[in-house]
Amino acid sequence: MKTHFDILRKSRALVLKELEGLTLEDVHKIPAGFKNNIAWNVAHLVVTQQLLHYKLSGLDCLCPDELIEAYRKGTAPTTNLTKEEFEEVKDLLIGLPDTLEEDFEAGIFQNYTEYPTSTGFTLTSIENAIPFNNFHEGIHYGIIRAIKKFI
């Protein structure tokens, strides 16, 4: 499993690198043909990882409920994050993979509620939810890169 945690940390470092040089206004732009923006995608990564790993394991998520409600699957940007809020999201993006690995190694993921994903793959355990989340993060990394080309 160590490799999966390393991949998660690396993919998130790549996401952060894509944010370099962008203004708060830039990350909130929605280019023609897109339904969301870079800020939404970054917050969505934080939220989805928490839901797939913690919520489906019957545990409390480690990010604010308001963030979950605004950036979970099926949402779209309705407001802009403040500079402070976006910094908090970036801190969660970078910090939560370490917490996930620590919690996994501590054995806190004892239960898991089966979840059929929109890709047709059904998650049945934390052991398959972790690599699936990495796949999901790769999709959104690509979306972030595509949006960036149009702003």
Short mmCIF file of C-alpha atoms in Angstrom, two decimals:
data_model
loop_
_atom_site.label_atom_id
_atom_site.label_comp_id
_atom_site.label_asym_id
_atom_site.label_seq_id
_atom_site.Cartn_x
_atom_site.Cartn_y
_atom_site.Cartn_z
CA MET A 1 0.00 0.00 0.00
CA LYS A 2 2.97 2.31 0.54
CA THR A 3 3.19 2.92 -3.20
CA HIS A 4 -0.45 4.06 -3.33
CA PHE A 5 0.19 6.67 -0.64
CA ASP A 6 3.33 7.84 -2.45
CA ILE A 7 1.36 8.18 -5.68
CA LEU A 8 -1.29 10.24 -3.88
CA ARG A 9 1.33 12.58 -2.43
CA LYS A 10 3.07 12.93 -5.80
CA SER A 11 -0.13 13.63 -7.71
CA ARG A 12 -1.09 16.31 -5.22
CA ALA A 13 2.35 17.91 -5.47
CA LEU A 14 1.80 18.03 -9.24
CA VAL A 15 -1.57 19.73 -8.72
CA LEU A 16 0.06 22.33 -6.48
CA LYS A 17 2.75 22.93 -9.09
CA GLU A 18 0.01 23.71 -11.63
CA LEU A 19 -1.22 26.48 -9.32
CA GLU A 20 2.10 28.32 -9.34
CA GLY A 21 1.80 31.75 -10.90
CA LEU A 22 -1.99 31.72 -10.95
CA THR A 23 -3.97 34.43 -9.20
CA LEU A 24 -7.06 33.84 -7.09
CA GLU A 25 -9.04 35.28 -10.01
CA ASP A 26 -7.37 32.81 -12.41
CA VAL A 27 -8.31 29.72 -10.36
CA HIS A 28 -11.96 30.81 -10.35
CA LYS A 29 -12.29 31.36 -14.11
CA ILE A 30 -14.51 28.88 -15.94
CA PRO A 31 -13.40 28.71 -19.58
CA ALA A 32 -15.93 28.16 -22.35
CA GLY A 33 -16.73 24.47 -22.64
CA PHE A 34 -15.98 23.70 -18.98
CA LYS A 35 -18.46 23.41 -16.12
CA ASN A 36 -16.08 24.17 -13.29
CA ASN A 37 -12.80 25.88 -12.46
CA ILE A 38 -9.40 25.03 -11.02
CA ALA A 39 -10.40 26.01 -7.47
CA TRP A 40 -13.42 23.69 -7.63
CA ASN A 41 -11.27 20.80 -8.90
CA VAL A 42 -8.70 21.25 -6.11
CA ALA A 43 -11.39 21.36 -3.40
CA HIS A 44 -13.18 18.42 -5.06
CA LEU A 45 -10.01 16.31 -4.72
CA VAL A 46 -9.89 16.98 -0.98
CA VAL A 47 -13.59 16.24 -0.51
CA THR A 48 -13.75 13.10 -2.65
CA GLN A 49 -10.75 11.53 -0.95
CA GLN A 50 -12.37 12.12 2.43
CA LEU A 51 -15.71 10.69 1.35
CA LEU A 52 -14.27 7.62 -0.39
CA HIS A 53 -11.94 6.76 2.48
CA TYR A 54 -13.41 8.08 5.72
CA LYS A 55 -17.15 8.51 5.18
CA LEU A 56 -17.59 5.15 3.45
CA SER A 57 -15.64 3.59 6.34
CA GLY A 58 -18.13 5.07 8.80
CA LEU A 59 -15.62 7.63 10.09
CA ASP A 60 -15.75 11.40 10.38
CA CYS A 61 -14.24 13.33 7.51
CA LEU A 62 -11.22 15.53 8.26
CA CYS A 63 -12.45 18.54 6.31
CA PRO A 64 -15.33 20.93 7.06
CA ASP A 65 -18.87 19.80 6.23
CA GLU A 66 -19.40 23.05 4.30
CA LEU A 67 -16.51 22.11 2.00
CA ILE A 68 -18.04 18.68 1.43
CA GLU A 69 -21.45 20.11 0.57
CA ALA A 70 -19.99 22.65 -1.87
CA TYR A 71 -17.46 20.42 -3.68
CA ARG A 72 -18.77 16.86 -3.64
CA LYS A 73 -19.70 14.96 -6.78
CA GLY A 74 -22.56 16.60 -8.64
CA THR A 75 -21.81 20.15 -7.51
CA ALA A 76 -20.59 23.10 -9.53
CA PRO A 77 -18.99 26.38 -8.48
CA THR A 78 -21.54 28.78 -7.02
CA THR A 79 -19.22 31.10 -5.09
CA ASN A 80 -15.53 31.91 -5.08
CA LEU A 81 -13.23 30.88 -2.28
CA THR A 82 -11.46 33.67 -0.44
CA LYS A 83 -7.66 33.70 -0.44
CA GLU A 84 -7.69 32.29 3.11
CA GLU A 85 -10.19 29.56 2.20
CA PHE A 86 -8.18 28.52 -0.85
CA GLU A 87 -5.00 28.39 1.25
CA GLU A 88 -6.82 26.11 3.72
CA VAL A 89 -7.92 23.85 0.85
CA LYS A 90 -4.32 23.66 -0.41
CA ASP A 91 -3.10 22.84 3.11
CA LEU A 92 -5.64 20.00 3.30
CA LEU A 93 -4.64 18.81 -0.17
CA ILE A 94 -1.03 18.42 0.92
CA GLY A 95 -1.53 17.32 4.53
CA LEU A 96 -4.32 14.75 4.33
CA PRO A 97 -2.38 12.03 2.47
CA ASP A 98 0.00 11.70 5.43
CA THR A 99 -2.96 11.46 7.82
CA LEU A 100 -4.58 8.83 5.59
CA GLU A 101 -1.44 6.72 5.63
CA GLU A 102 -1.09 7.05 9.41
CA ASP A 103 -4.75 6.15 9.94
CA PHE A 104 -4.49 3.20 7.55
CA GLU A 105 -1.43 1.87 9.36
CA ALA A 106 -3.19 2.39 12.71
CA GLY A 107 -5.98 0.13 11.42
CA ILE A 108 -8.88 2.55 11.90
CA PHE A 109 -10.58 1.52 8.64
CA GLN A 110 -12.46 -1.50 9.98
CA ASN A 111 -15.71 -1.23 8.02
CA TYR A 112 -16.57 -0.16 4.51
CA THR A 113 -19.91 0.57 2.83
CA GLU A 114 -19.91 -0.75 -0.73
CA TYR A 115 -20.08 2.08 -3.26
CA PRO A 116 -20.69 1.78 -7.02
CA THR A 117 -18.70 4.58 -8.70
CA SER A 118 -19.83 6.44 -11.80
CA THR A 119 -17.06 4.65 -13.73
CA GLY A 120 -18.77 1.29 -13.19
CA PHE A 121 -16.24 0.09 -10.61
CA THR A 122 -17.67 -0.86 -7.21
CA LEU A 123 -15.59 -0.01 -4.17
CA THR A 124 -15.79 -2.70 -1.50
CA SER A 125 -12.92 -1.90 0.87
CA ILE A 126 -10.43 0.75 1.86
CA GLU A 127 -7.82 -1.35 0.04
CA ASN A 128 -9.50 -0.76 -3.32
CA ALA A 129 -10.79 2.73 -2.50
CA ILE A 130 -7.25 4.10 -2.08
CA PRO A 131 -6.00 3.15 -5.57
CA PHE A 132 -9.35 4.12 -7.10
CA ASN A 133 -9.03 7.57 -5.55
CA ASN A 134 -5.60 7.91 -7.18
CA PHE A 135 -7.23 7.17 -10.54
CA HIS A 136 -9.89 9.82 -9.78
CA GLU A 137 -7.21 12.35 -8.85
CA GLY A 138 -5.41 11.72 -12.14
CA ILE A 139 -8.59 12.56 -14.05
CA HIS A 140 -8.92 15.88 -12.24
CA TYR A 141 -5.22 16.67 -12.60
CA GLY A 142 -5.78 16.41 -16.35
CA ILE A 143 -8.84 18.66 -16.13
CA ILE A 144 -6.86 21.25 -14.15
CA ARG A 145 -4.14 21.21 -16.81
CA ALA A 146 -6.74 21.60 -19.57
CA ILE A 147 -8.48 24.52 -17.84
CA LYS A 148 -5.13 26.20 -17.25
CA LYS A 149 -4.51 26.33 -21.01
CA PHE A 150 -7.60 28.50 -21.44
CA ILE A 151 -7.08 31.05 -18.67
#
